[in-house]
Amino acid sequence: MWYNTRGKRSRTLSVLTVGLRAHTVNKVPSRVRGGFLCGDSVLAFLFPILPHVGYGGVFPISAKELLINEEIKAKEVRVIGPDGETLGIMSASAALSTAYDQGYDLVLMAPQATPPVCRIMDYGKYKFERDKKEKEAKKKQQVIELKEIQLSCRIDTHDFETKLRHARRFLEGGNKVRVVMRFKGREMSHVGIGQEIMKKFEDACQDLGAADKAPVLEGRFMSMVLTPLKYKSN
């Protein structure tokens, strides 16, 4: 999209496909540095002319934000009082006056209803309590990660203990642990030894986690997943 300033002092600039709308702006000043506009420069140039147009047709509004007081444009609204009582249907201006007389805000709760439903409340307090509950809910949420521990059928005692400490730390942190053993070359003839090591590893973690099922051999890899007991019991 470009605008050529050669020739006439002004001409029509058409902005096509901004969101789901097309806007036409006439008499755009012709003296623009560089002779043309493109990309974000066009939107920045047109912003004073099209204040309600954004990259998606309109500027994004957070779903959390509600329309309050003078932002409510409906002619009539159904009003609910601060204590939950129904005050009936009235004009938006009358509802706003009622809210102000009580020292509260008028908040649009259900814009899709007919007529829209508004509630008289302390919006600042409502928003504070809502944000506080959301933060508490996020704190209670815990992301369970799948950690991986790699073993070998030739692993020595020191390495085994090191791997075991890592696995126990992961389980204590509430994460699952995938224990993998890879058999190289002729080690495939010692699958039984690998099963014994995996069993020994599982038994050493039994106070913190348990395997969902017995170790599974797939090609040259044997694996099992240890789940923390507190999640397994749930």
Coordinates of C-alpha atoms in Angstrom, one line a residue:
M1 CA 0.0 0.0 0.0
W2 CA 1.5 3.4 -1.0
Y3 CA 0.7 7.0 -1.5
N4 CA 2.2 9.0 -4.4
T5 CA 2.5 12.7 -3.9
R6 CA 3.4 13.7 -7.4
G7 CA 1.0 15.9 -9.3
K8 CA -2.1 17.0 -7.4
R9 CA -2.0 18.7 -4.0
S10 CA -4.4 16.0 -2.6
R11 CA -5.9 12.8 -3.7
T12 CA -7.8 9.8 -2.2
L13 CA -6.0 7.2 -0.2
S14 CA -7.8 3.9 0.1
V15 CA -7.0 1.6 3.0
L16 CA -8.2 -1.9 2.0
T17 CA -8.8 -4.8 4.3
V18 CA -8.1 -3.3 7.7
G19 CA -9.6 -6.1 9.8
L20 CA -13.0 -6.8 8.1
R21 CA -13.6 -3.2 7.0
A22 CA -12.4 -0.9 4.2
H23 CA -12.0 2.8 4.9
T24 CA -11.5 5.6 2.4
V25 CA -9.9 8.8 3.5
N26 CA -10.1 11.9 1.2
K27 CA -7.9 14.9 1.0
V28 CA -4.8 13.5 2.5
P29 CA -2.1 16.1 2.5
S30 CA 0.2 15.5 -0.5
R31 CA 3.5 16.8 1.1
V32 CA 4.7 13.7 2.9
R33 CA 8.5 13.2 3.4
G34 CA 9.8 10.7 1.0
G35 CA 6.9 10.9 -1.4
F36 CA 5.1 7.8 0.0
L37 CA 4.0 5.9 3.1
C38 CA 4.0 2.2 3.6
G39 CA 3.6 -0.4 6.3
D40 CA 3.2 0.9 9.9
S41 CA 3.8 4.5 8.7
V42 CA 0.4 4.5 7.0
L43 CA -1.4 3.5 10.2
A44 CA 0.6 6.0 12.3
F45 CA -0.2 8.7 9.7
L46 CA -3.9 7.9 9.7
F47 CA -4.3 7.4 13.4
P48 CA -5.6 11.0 14.1
I49 CA -8.1 10.5 11.3
L50 CA -9.2 6.9 12.1
P51 CA -9.0 6.8 15.9
H52 CA -11.0 3.6 16.1
V53 CA -9.1 1.5 13.5
G54 CA -6.3 -0.8 14.6
Y55 CA -4.4 -3.7 13.1
G56 CA -7.4 -6.0 13.5
G57 CA -10.1 -3.4 12.6
V58 CA -10.4 -2.2 16.2
F59 CA -8.0 -1.8 19.0
P60 CA -7.9 -4.9 21.2
I61 CA -9.7 -4.6 24.5
S62 CA -8.9 -7.0 27.4
A63 CA -11.7 -9.4 28.1
K64 CA -11.2 -8.6 31.8
E65 CA -12.1 -5.0 31.4
L66 CA -15.8 -4.1 31.8
L67 CA -17.5 -0.9 30.6
I68 CA -18.3 1.4 33.5
N69 CA -20.2 4.7 34.0
E70 CA -20.1 7.0 31.0
E71 CA -18.6 4.3 28.8
I72 CA -22.0 2.5 28.8
K73 CA -23.8 3.7 25.6
A74 CA -27.1 1.7 25.9
K75 CA -30.2 3.7 26.2
E76 CA -31.9 1.4 28.7
V77 CA -30.4 -1.0 31.1
R78 CA -31.6 -3.5 33.8
V79 CA -30.1 -2.5 37.1
I80 CA -29.0 -4.6 40.0
G81 CA -28.3 -2.9 43.3
P82 CA -25.1 -3.2 45.4
D83 CA -26.7 -5.8 47.6
G84 CA -27.9 -7.9 44.7
E85 CA -31.4 -6.5 44.6
T86 CA -33.2 -5.8 41.3
L87 CA -33.9 -2.2 40.7
G88 CA -35.7 -2.7 37.4
I89 CA -35.2 -1.2 33.9
M90 CA -34.3 2.4 33.6
S91 CA -32.4 4.7 31.3
A92 CA -28.6 4.6 31.4
S93 CA -28.5 8.2 32.7
A94 CA -30.9 7.5 35.5
A95 CA -29.0 4.3 36.5
L96 CA -25.7 6.2 36.5
S97 CA -27.2 9.0 38.7
T98 CA -28.5 6.3 41.1
A99 CA -25.0 4.7 41.3
Y100 CA -23.3 8.1 41.9
D101 CA -25.8 9.1 44.5
Q102 CA -24.8 6.0 46.5
G103 CA -21.1 6.6 45.9
Y104 CA -20.7 3.6 43.6
D105 CA -20.0 2.9 39.9
L106 CA -22.3 1.5 37.3
V107 CA -20.7 -1.6 35.7
L108 CA -22.0 -3.3 32.5
M109 CA -22.0 -7.0 33.4
A110 CA -24.1 -8.6 30.6
P111 CA -23.9 -6.5 27.4
Q112 CA -25.6 -9.2 25.3
A113 CA -28.7 -9.3 27.4
T114 CA -31.9 -7.4 26.3
P115 CA -31.8 -4.9 27.8
P116 CA -28.1 -5.0 29.0
V117 CA -27.6 -5.8 32.7
C118 CA -25.7 -3.4 34.8
R119 CA -24.7 -3.6 38.5
I120 CA -24.1 -0.8 41.0
M121 CA -20.8 -1.6 42.8
D122 CA -17.5 -0.3 43.9
Y123 CA -15.6 -1.2 40.7
G124 CA -12.1 -0.6 42.2
K125 CA -12.8 -3.0 45.0
Y126 CA -14.3 -5.6 42.7
K127 CA -11.3 -5.4 40.3
F128 CA -8.8 -5.7 43.2
E129 CA -10.6 -8.8 44.6
R130 CA -10.8 -10.4 41.2
D131 CA -7.1 -9.9 40.4
K132 CA -6.2 -11.2 43.9
K133 CA -8.2 -14.4 43.3
E134 CA -6.6 -14.9 39.9
K135 CA -3.1 -14.6 41.5
E136 CA -3.9 -17.1 44.2
A137 CA -5.3 -19.5 41.6
K138 CA -2.0 -19.2 39.6
K139 CA 0.0 -19.9 42.7
K140 CA -1.9 -23.1 43.4
Q141 CA -1.3 -24.3 39.8
Q142 CA 1.8 -26.4 39.4
V143 CA 3.3 -27.4 36.0
I144 CA 4.4 -31.0 36.0
E145 CA 7.5 -31.6 33.9
L146 CA 8.9 -34.8 32.6
K147 CA 12.5 -35.2 33.5
E148 CA 14.8 -37.8 32.0
I149 CA 17.5 -39.9 33.6
Q150 CA 19.7 -42.1 31.4
L151 CA 21.3 -45.3 32.7
S152 CA 23.5 -48.0 31.3
C153 CA 23.7 -51.7 32.0
R154 CA 27.5 -51.1 32.8
I155 CA 26.8 -48.2 35.2
D156 CA 29.0 -48.1 38.2
T157 CA 27.9 -47.6 41.8
H158 CA 29.0 -43.9 42.0
D159 CA 27.1 -43.0 38.8
F160 CA 24.1 -44.9 39.9
E161 CA 23.9 -43.0 43.2
T162 CA 24.3 -39.7 41.4
K163 CA 21.5 -40.5 38.9
L164 CA 19.4 -41.7 41.8
R165 CA 19.8 -38.4 43.7
H166 CA 18.8 -36.4 40.7
A167 CA 15.7 -38.6 40.2
R168 CA 14.7 -38.2 43.9
R169 CA 15.1 -34.5 43.7
F170 CA 12.8 -34.4 40.6
L171 CA 10.2 -36.5 42.3
E172 CA 10.3 -34.3 45.5
G173 CA 9.7 -31.3 43.2
G174 CA 6.5 -32.9 41.9
N175 CA 7.9 -33.9 38.5
K176 CA 7.7 -37.1 36.6
V177 CA 10.9 -39.0 35.8
R178 CA 11.5 -41.0 32.7
V179 CA 14.3 -43.5 33.2
V180 CA 15.9 -44.7 30.0
M181 CA 18.5 -47.4 29.4
R182 CA 20.2 -47.8 26.1
F183 CA 21.9 -51.0 25.0
K184 CA 24.9 -50.7 22.7
G185 CA 26.2 -53.4 20.5
R186 CA 26.5 -56.8 22.3
E187 CA 24.8 -55.3 25.4
M188 CA 21.5 -56.5 23.9
S189 CA 22.4 -59.9 25.1
H190 CA 22.3 -58.6 28.7
V191 CA 18.8 -57.2 28.8
G192 CA 18.2 -59.1 32.0
I193 CA 21.0 -57.1 33.7
G194 CA 19.3 -53.9 32.5
Q195 CA 16.0 -55.1 34.0
E196 CA 17.6 -55.7 37.3
I197 CA 19.2 -52.2 37.4
M198 CA 15.9 -50.6 36.4
K199 CA 14.2 -52.6 39.2
K200 CA 16.8 -51.5 41.7
F201 CA 16.4 -47.9 40.6
E202 CA 12.6 -48.1 41.0
D203 CA 12.9 -49.6 44.5
A204 CA 15.3 -46.9 45.6
C205 CA 12.6 -44.3 44.7
Q206 CA 9.6 -46.1 46.0
D207 CA 9.1 -43.7 49.0
L208 CA 8.7 -40.8 46.5
G209 CA 7.4 -42.3 43.3
A210 CA 6.2 -45.4 41.6
A211 CA 6.3 -46.7 38.0
D212 CA 3.1 -46.6 36.0
K213 CA 4.1 -50.0 34.5
A214 CA 7.0 -52.3 34.2
P215 CA 10.0 -51.2 32.1
V216 CA 9.3 -51.6 28.4
L217 CA 12.0 -52.6 25.8
E218 CA 11.6 -50.8 22.5
G219 CA 14.5 -51.6 20.1
R220 CA 17.7 -50.8 22.0
F221 CA 15.9 -48.7 24.6
M222 CA 14.3 -49.7 27.8
S223 CA 12.3 -47.2 29.7
M224 CA 9.9 -46.6 32.5
V225 CA 8.2 -43.5 34.0
L226 CA 8.1 -42.7 37.7
T227 CA 5.2 -40.7 39.0
P228 CA 5.3 -38.8 42.3
L229 CA 3.2 -40.6 44.9
K230 CA 1.1 -37.5 45.8
Y231 CA -0.1 -37.2 42.2
K232 CA -0.4 -41.0 41.7
S233 CA -2.7 -41.3 44.7
N234 CA -4.9 -38.5 43.4

